Short mmCIF file of C-alpha atoms in Angstrom, two decimals:
data_model
loop_
_atom_site.label_atom_id
_atom_site.label_comp_id
_atom_site.label_asym_id
_atom_site.label_seq_id
_atom_site.Cartn_x
_atom_site.Cartn_y
_atom_site.Cartn_z
CA UNK A 1 212.01 87.67 47.87
CA UNK A 2 213.59 86.59 51.17
CA UNK A 3 210.32 85.38 52.79
CA UNK A 4 206.84 84.43 51.72
CA UNK A 5 203.87 85.37 53.95
CA UNK A 6 200.94 82.96 54.10
CA UNK A 7 197.46 83.66 55.88
CA UNK A 8 197.35 81.58 59.03
CA UNK A 9 195.51 81.40 62.34
CA UNK A 10 197.50 80.34 65.56
CA UNK A 11 195.11 78.49 67.96
CA UNK A 12 195.27 76.34 71.13
CA UNK A 13 193.17 73.22 71.02
CA UNK A 14 193.09 71.33 74.33
CA UNK A 15 196.52 71.10 75.58
CA UNK A 16 198.18 71.66 72.25
CA UNK A 17 198.84 74.56 69.79
CA UNK A 18 199.16 74.64 66.02
CA UNK A 19 199.19 76.77 62.97
CA UNK A 20 196.01 76.44 61.20
CA UNK A 21 195.89 77.04 57.33
CA UNK A 22 193.06 77.16 54.80
CA UNK A 23 193.73 74.55 52.10
CA UNK A 24 193.31 77.14 49.40
CA UNK A 25 196.10 79.18 50.89
CA UNK A 26 198.74 76.42 50.28
CA UNK A 27 200.36 75.26 47.13
CA UNK A 28 198.21 72.79 45.13
CA UNK A 29 201.23 70.44 45.04
CA UNK A 30 201.09 68.89 48.46
CA UNK A 31 204.71 67.45 48.27
CA UNK A 32 205.80 71.16 48.65
CA UNK A 33 204.09 71.36 52.14
CA UNK A 34 206.61 69.73 54.31
CA UNK A 35 209.55 72.42 53.73
CA UNK A 36 207.02 75.10 54.19
CA UNK A 37 205.76 73.68 57.46
CA UNK A 38 209.16 73.08 58.74
CA UNK A 39 210.06 76.81 58.09
CA UNK A 40 206.99 78.02 59.59
CA UNK A 41 207.16 76.00 62.77
CA UNK A 42 210.95 76.31 63.08
CA UNK A 43 211.61 72.57 63.04
CA UNK A 44 214.99 70.97 62.19
CA UNK A 45 216.39 72.89 65.11
CA UNK A 46 219.63 71.17 66.61
CA UNK A 47 218.77 72.87 69.84
CA UNK A 48 215.31 71.54 69.99
CA UNK A 49 213.75 74.95 70.85
CA UNK A 50 212.22 75.90 67.50
CA UNK A 51 213.11 79.61 68.32
CA UNK A 52 213.11 80.45 64.49
CA UNK A 53 209.50 79.58 64.03
CA UNK A 54 206.16 79.30 65.76
CA UNK A 55 206.76 75.94 67.39
CA UNK A 56 207.58 75.48 71.13
CA UNK A 57 210.07 72.70 71.15
CA UNK A 58 207.84 69.86 72.31
CA UNK A 59 205.56 67.75 70.48
CA UNK A 60 202.34 69.22 71.62
CA UNK A 61 203.57 72.69 70.35
CA UNK A 62 204.90 71.52 66.91
CA UNK A 63 201.77 70.98 64.99
CA UNK A 64 200.04 72.18 61.65
CA UNK A 65 196.35 71.79 60.66
CA UNK A 66 195.02 72.34 57.26
CA UNK A 67 191.30 72.97 57.01
CA UNK A 68 188.81 73.05 53.89
CA UNK A 69 185.25 72.75 53.13
CA UNK A 70 184.29 69.13 52.57
CA UNK A 71 182.67 67.56 49.44
CA UNK A 72 181.71 64.48 51.46
CA UNK A 73 177.99 64.13 52.27
CA UNK A 74 176.90 64.83 55.87
CA UNK A 75 180.30 66.44 56.60
CA UNK A 76 181.12 70.20 56.89
CA UNK A 77 184.87 70.39 56.76
CA UNK A 78 187.98 68.33 56.17
CA UNK A 79 190.75 68.27 58.59
CA UNK A 80 194.33 67.19 57.82
CA UNK A 81 196.84 66.99 60.58
CA UNK A 82 200.71 67.22 60.47
CA UNK A 83 203.06 66.45 63.38
CA UNK A 84 206.57 68.00 63.21
CA UNK A 85 209.61 67.09 65.05
CA UNK A 86 211.57 69.52 67.01
CA UNK A 87 214.96 68.35 65.99
CA UNK A 88 214.74 66.95 62.42
CA UNK A 89 212.81 67.39 59.12
CA UNK A 90 210.29 64.69 59.80
CA UNK A 91 206.72 65.90 58.96
CA UNK A 92 204.30 63.09 59.85
CA UNK A 93 200.76 62.84 58.57
CA UNK A 94 200.32 59.19 59.74
CA UNK A 95 198.32 60.17 62.74
CA UNK A 96 195.58 62.44 63.91
CA UNK A 97 195.53 64.99 66.83
CA UNK A 98 192.48 64.93 69.13
CA UNK A 99 193.42 68.02 70.95
CA UNK A 100 193.68 70.17 67.82
CA UNK A 101 190.51 68.62 66.69
CA UNK A 102 188.97 70.86 69.45
CA UNK A 103 190.02 73.97 67.42
CA UNK A 104 188.73 72.83 64.00
CA UNK A 105 184.99 73.47 64.86
CA UNK A 106 185.65 77.09 66.15
CA UNK A 107 187.91 77.70 63.22
CA UNK A 108 185.39 76.58 60.84
CA UNK A 109 182.77 78.86 62.35
CA UNK A 110 184.94 81.92 62.74
CA UNK A 111 186.33 81.59 59.31
CA UNK A 112 182.82 81.37 57.70
CA UNK A 113 183.23 77.74 56.50
CA UNK A 114 179.89 76.72 57.90
CA UNK A 115 176.61 78.51 58.40
CA UNK A 116 175.48 79.49 61.97
CA UNK A 117 172.00 79.76 63.39
CA UNK A 118 171.14 80.03 66.96
CA UNK A 119 173.40 79.62 69.99
CA UNK A 120 174.67 76.20 69.59
CA UNK A 121 176.32 74.24 66.78
CA UNK A 122 177.52 70.85 65.71
CA UNK A 123 180.35 70.91 63.14
CA UNK A 124 180.99 67.63 61.37
CA UNK A 125 184.55 67.07 60.76
CA UNK A 126 186.18 64.48 58.55
CA UNK A 127 189.78 63.55 59.58
CA UNK A 128 191.62 62.76 56.46
CA UNK A 129 194.42 61.15 58.49
CA UNK A 130 192.40 58.34 59.94
CA UNK A 131 189.32 58.49 57.57
CA UNK A 132 187.05 59.03 60.51
CA UNK A 133 184.20 61.54 61.47
CA UNK A 134 184.33 63.85 64.47
CA UNK A 135 181.42 65.64 65.80
CA UNK A 136 182.36 68.94 67.53
CA UNK A 137 179.44 70.52 69.49
CA UNK A 138 179.83 73.93 71.19
CA UNK A 139 178.03 77.17 72.02
CA UNK A 140 178.02 80.38 69.90
CA UNK A 141 178.40 83.81 71.01
CA UNK A 142 177.05 86.48 68.50
CA UNK A 143 177.63 84.14 65.65
CA UNK A 144 181.18 83.20 66.62
CA UNK A 145 182.62 80.25 68.63
CA UNK A 146 182.08 80.95 72.32
CA UNK A 147 185.40 81.26 74.21
CA UNK A 148 184.60 82.01 77.88
CA UNK A 149 183.16 79.39 80.01
CA UNK A 150 183.76 77.35 83.13
CA UNK A 151 185.45 74.26 81.84
CA UNK A 152 189.00 73.78 83.26
CA UNK A 153 191.39 71.44 81.51
CA UNK A 154 194.29 69.88 83.39
CA UNK A 155 197.35 71.38 81.78
CA UNK A 156 195.69 74.69 80.60
CA UNK A 157 195.51 77.79 82.88
CA UNK A 158 192.21 79.35 83.32
CA UNK A 159 188.82 78.14 81.92
CA UNK A 160 186.98 78.14 78.74
CA UNK A 161 183.80 77.23 76.88
CA UNK A 162 183.32 73.44 76.58
CA UNK A 163 183.56 71.77 73.26
CA UNK A 164 182.23 68.19 73.21
CA UNK A 165 184.16 65.93 70.82
CA UNK A 166 182.62 62.69 69.65
CA UNK A 167 184.82 60.43 67.62
CA UNK A 168 182.61 58.09 65.61
CA UNK A 169 183.82 54.58 64.94
CA UNK A 170 187.40 55.42 66.13
CA UNK A 171 188.74 51.75 65.82
CA UNK A 172 191.08 50.84 63.10
CA UNK A 173 191.78 54.27 61.63
CA UNK A 174 195.50 53.63 61.55
CA UNK A 175 195.79 49.78 61.00
CA UNK A 176 192.17 48.84 59.82
CA UNK A 177 191.59 46.85 62.96
CA UNK A 178 190.74 47.81 66.63
CA UNK A 179 193.08 44.95 67.81
CA UNK A 180 195.56 44.87 64.91
CA UNK A 181 196.96 41.50 66.12
CA UNK A 182 193.66 40.10 66.95
CA UNK A 183 194.72 39.62 70.62
CA UNK A 184 194.22 41.74 73.75
CA UNK A 185 197.71 41.19 74.78
CA UNK A 186 201.02 40.18 73.06
CA UNK A 187 204.64 39.66 74.00
CA UNK A 188 207.33 41.71 72.18
CA UNK A 189 211.03 40.88 72.55
CA UNK A 190 213.43 43.74 72.44
CA UNK A 191 217.07 44.36 73.87
CA UNK A 192 216.99 40.78 75.28
CA UNK A 193 213.85 41.17 77.38
CA UNK A 194 210.20 40.19 76.71
CA UNK A 195 207.46 42.68 77.49
CA UNK A 196 203.70 41.97 77.74
CA UNK A 197 201.90 44.77 75.88
CA UNK A 198 198.38 45.59 74.56
CA UNK A 199 198.30 46.97 70.98
CA UNK A 200 195.07 48.95 70.26
CA UNK A 201 194.07 51.17 67.44
CA UNK A 202 191.36 53.70 68.35
CA UNK A 203 191.81 57.28 67.63
CA UNK A 204 195.52 56.59 67.09
CA UNK A 205 197.29 53.20 67.31
CA UNK A 206 198.82 52.88 70.89
CA UNK A 207 200.89 50.25 72.59
CA UNK A 208 200.37 49.94 76.32
CA UNK A 209 203.07 48.62 78.75
CA UNK A 210 203.23 48.17 82.44
CA UNK A 211 205.50 50.92 84.15
CA UNK A 212 206.49 48.27 86.71
CA UNK A 213 207.94 46.07 83.97
CA UNK A 214 210.44 48.88 83.26
CA UNK A 215 211.28 49.40 86.89
CA UNK A 216 209.06 52.50 87.10
CA UNK A 217 206.44 53.54 89.69
CA UNK A 218 204.47 55.05 86.79
CA UNK A 219 203.83 58.37 88.66
CA UNK A 220 207.22 59.91 87.47
CA UNK A 221 206.80 63.42 86.02
CA UNK A 222 207.95 64.16 82.41
CA UNK A 223 211.24 65.83 83.44
CA UNK A 224 212.25 62.82 85.53
CA UNK A 225 211.36 60.42 82.77
CA UNK A 226 213.43 62.37 80.25
CA UNK A 227 216.45 61.61 82.44
CA UNK A 228 215.88 57.91 82.18
CA UNK A 229 217.58 57.58 78.63
CA UNK A 230 217.84 53.83 78.97
CA UNK A 231 214.09 53.41 79.65
CA UNK A 232 213.23 55.81 76.78
CA UNK A 233 215.50 53.77 74.51
CA UNK A 234 213.67 50.65 75.55
CA UNK A 235 210.27 52.20 74.98
CA UNK A 236 211.17 53.35 71.57
CA UNK A 237 212.44 49.76 70.84
CA UNK A 238 209.02 48.57 71.97
CA UNK A 239 207.25 51.11 69.91
CA UNK A 240 209.22 50.19 66.74
CA UNK A 241 208.47 46.37 67.35
CA UNK A 242 204.77 47.19 67.81
CA UNK A 243 204.69 49.29 64.69
CA UNK A 244 205.77 46.12 62.75
CA UNK A 245 203.41 43.80 64.67
CA UNK A 246 200.48 46.20 64.08
CA UNK A 247 201.05 46.42 60.37
CA UNK A 248 202.04 50.07 60.44
CA UNK A 249 205.54 49.44 59.14
CA UNK A 250 206.99 46.50 57.33
CA UNK A 251 210.28 46.68 59.15
CA UNK A 252 212.19 48.65 61.94
CA UNK A 253 213.83 51.16 59.57
CA UNK A 254 210.40 52.01 58.19
CA UNK A 255 208.95 52.22 61.58
CA UNK A 256 211.70 54.72 62.48
CA UNK A 257 210.39 57.02 59.76
CA UNK A 258 206.82 57.03 61.19
CA UNK A 259 207.44 58.55 64.57
CA UNK A 260 203.91 59.64 65.26
CA UNK A 261 202.42 56.11 65.58
CA UNK A 262 201.97 54.01 67.48
CA UNK A 263 202.12 56.03 70.59
CA UNK A 264 203.37 54.33 73.70
CA UNK A 265 201.81 54.52 77.05
CA UNK A 266 203.07 53.47 80.47
CA UNK A 267 200.26 52.48 82.69
CA UNK A 268 200.10 51.66 86.44
CA UNK A 269 197.53 50.98 89.09
CA UNK A 270 195.72 53.98 90.80
CA UNK A 271 198.04 55.69 93.32
CA UNK A 272 198.52 58.89 94.83
CA UNK A 273 200.52 61.22 92.43
CA UNK A 274 201.69 64.69 91.99
CA UNK A 275 200.99 66.90 89.10
CA UNK A 276 203.16 69.43 87.31
CA UNK A 277 201.29 71.98 89.27
CA UNK A 278 202.31 70.42 92.48
CA UNK A 279 198.59 69.30 93.14
CA UNK A 280 197.94 65.76 94.45
CA UNK A 281 195.84 63.38 92.68
CA UNK A 282 194.23 60.82 95.24
CA UNK A 283 194.18 57.12 94.07
CA UNK A 284 190.49 56.96 94.67
CA UNK A 285 190.06 59.71 92.03
CA UNK A 286 191.42 57.86 89.10
CA UNK A 287 191.09 54.38 87.52
CA UNK A 288 194.77 54.16 86.35
CA UNK A 289 197.94 56.30 86.16
CA UNK A 290 199.27 56.89 82.65
CA UNK A 291 202.41 58.44 81.21
CA UNK A 292 202.43 58.78 77.32
CA UNK A 293 205.43 59.02 75.20
CA UNK A 294 204.75 61.18 72.07
CA UNK A 295 207.43 61.41 69.27
CA UNK A 296 210.03 60.33 71.59
CA UNK A 297 209.13 62.83 74.47
CA UNK A 298 207.25 62.43 77.72
CA UNK A 299 204.06 64.15 77.16
CA UNK A 300 203.20 66.81 79.84
CA UNK A 301 199.39 66.10 79.88
CA UNK A 302 197.40 63.55 77.90
CA UNK A 303 197.04 63.45 74.05
CA UNK A 304 193.25 63.17 73.25
CA UNK A 305 193.72 60.35 70.87
CA UNK A 306 195.70 58.60 73.60
CA UNK A 307 192.99 59.15 75.99
CA UNK A 308 190.49 57.89 73.59
CA UNK A 309 192.49 54.71 72.90
CA UNK A 310 192.96 54.16 76.60
CA UNK A 311 189.21 54.43 77.38
CA UNK A 312 188.32 51.89 74.43
CA UNK A 313 191.13 49.50 75.51
CA UNK A 314 189.55 49.64 79.06
CA UNK A 315 186.45 48.26 77.72
CA UNK A 316 188.02 45.31 75.74
CA UNK A 317 188.31 42.25 77.98
CA UNK A 318 191.74 41.13 78.67
CA UNK A 319 193.80 44.17 77.69
CA UNK A 320 196.32 45.46 80.22
CA UNK A 321 194.18 48.56 80.53
CA UNK A 322 191.12 46.45 81.17
CA UNK A 323 193.05 44.62 83.84
CA UNK A 324 193.11 47.96 85.75
CA UNK A 325 189.71 49.35 84.90
CA UNK A 326 187.38 46.38 84.57
CA UNK A 327 185.64 47.14 87.74
CA UNK A 328 184.58 50.59 86.39
CA UNK A 329 180.80 50.39 85.38
CA UNK A 330 180.49 50.85 81.66
CA UNK A 331 177.98 53.56 82.17
CA UNK A 332 180.87 55.75 83.66
CA UNK A 333 183.67 57.51 82.26
CA UNK A 334 187.27 56.19 82.59
CA UNK A 335 189.34 58.51 84.74
CA UNK A 336 193.06 58.77 83.58
CA UNK A 337 195.55 60.35 85.86
CA UNK A 338 198.36 62.06 83.93
CA UNK A 339 201.12 64.70 84.66
CA UNK A 340 198.65 67.60 84.45
CA UNK A 341 195.56 66.12 86.12
CA UNK A 342 192.81 63.66 85.53
CA UNK A 343 190.97 63.37 82.20
CA UNK A 344 187.75 61.71 81.94
CA UNK A 345 186.67 59.76 78.71
CA UNK A 346 183.70 57.89 77.63
CA UNK A 347 183.90 54.91 75.30
CA UNK A 348 181.17 52.61 73.77
CA UNK A 349 182.60 49.24 72.87
CA UNK A 350 180.77 46.13 72.10
CA UNK A 351 181.60 42.46 71.18
CA UNK A 352 180.36 41.47 67.81
CA UNK A 353 180.81 37.89 66.98
CA UNK A 354 184.42 36.99 67.88
CA UNK A 355 185.63 40.54 67.87
CA UNK A 356 185.21 43.95 69.37
CA UNK A 357 183.82 47.11 67.88
CA UNK A 358 184.16 50.59 69.20
CA UNK A 359 181.15 52.68 68.26
CA UNK A 360 182.35 55.99 69.60
CA UNK A 361 184.54 57.74 72.13
CA UNK A 362 184.03 61.20 73.54
CA UNK A 363 185.63 63.93 75.61
CA UNK A 364 185.43 67.63 76.48
CA UNK A 365 187.95 70.22 75.45
CA UNK A 366 188.37 73.87 75.05
CA UNK A 367 189.98 75.94 72.43
CA UNK A 368 190.94 79.58 71.71
CA UNK A 369 192.17 81.73 68.80
CA UNK A 370 195.52 83.21 69.90
CA UNK A 371 196.40 85.23 66.74
CA UNK A 372 195.64 85.47 63.12
CA UNK A 373 197.36 87.27 60.09
CA UNK A 374 200.35 85.98 58.28
CA UNK A 375 203.12 83.57 59.01
CA UNK A 376 206.43 84.24 57.42
CA UNK A 377 208.25 81.52 55.74
CA UNK A 378 211.91 81.75 54.79
CA UNK A 379 212.66 80.92 51.14
CA UNK A 380 216.10 79.50 52.03
CA UNK A 381 215.03 75.90 51.76
CA UNK A 382 212.07 76.35 49.29
CA UNK A 383 211.74 75.72 45.60
CA UNK A 384 210.54 79.31 45.11
CA UNK A 385 209.24 78.84 41.59
CA UNK A 386 206.48 76.60 42.95
CA UNK A 387 204.99 79.20 45.34
CA UNK A 388 204.21 82.01 42.86
CA UNK A 389 200.66 80.59 42.23
CA UNK A 390 199.59 81.18 45.86
CA UNK A 391 200.32 84.93 45.74
CA UNK A 392 202.65 84.81 48.68
#
């Protein structure tokens, strides 16, 4: 058999897209999943375009989600996330994806994994990657997830029905601590220079560094940033050092094998900036300007988990983010300017004893089912004998 076919749904969640699988449609032996996902997405592409699969050649379009009913109390579904690289065979499950979390609730409803009653629902999602709960609240339309609405997301053409995502207790999902080093700022030395950074773990572990410390304005668009190879190399060196400092990896080599976390964010003071759609963001409409690097690539919008971490960091006294946002009332959302527009994020953070605790963080997204049916997986790099049991 030259190819297997596996039931799948292709969905947009926020500013990302992913293949969505039911757990029961995949091999029981999870060590077989990476090769299957690589073939389905078209990863390991030396041209970086993923033309031979469902991916889009950038990190936000190179994702897989696996959904199943949950055995946990007070939980509806379990959500497993996998980030694939465009140019190698790395399949990283160390991090979560907040954008694709927006698609999980609608998927669960439309696939019959949860019971529906009325015109609104809250789907309780357990993210296996981070061991954290996400509450997804959205409207229903004749028993299915509503699609049409008036919420416009920066980076997504058109509008859609709003999905409110609340991430409960988002701190420490990747490292066990909201502030992995116990400090709001640290210094990391790399390539003969020292950089002041803030390392925060909320949603996903992130390391924040000032754009000006790397000779940048902070408002550069992704295509421009991609041309600054020396800057990207320095940022990757900072990220690797932060991975060890945060306890994610024991050494630099191990950190290199975990490309998904920590994510790295360039931050700068509010300033007029131009988006990818040539619109101007005025400095009085944002609290900071941010450029996120995800899996080595400048992100064209804003990863949700990065936005959550930024908002939480903005509420922790002394972080680099807080130094920019501390005048923002805690009752108001933090407004983050990014290459596609402005995202507003709420975060509830309190000081407990000598430390900080993030109670919750929330954001609004949209999602849409794009296609369902089967995805075809080439058997060229698969141990075919292990796939007979799933009836492909």
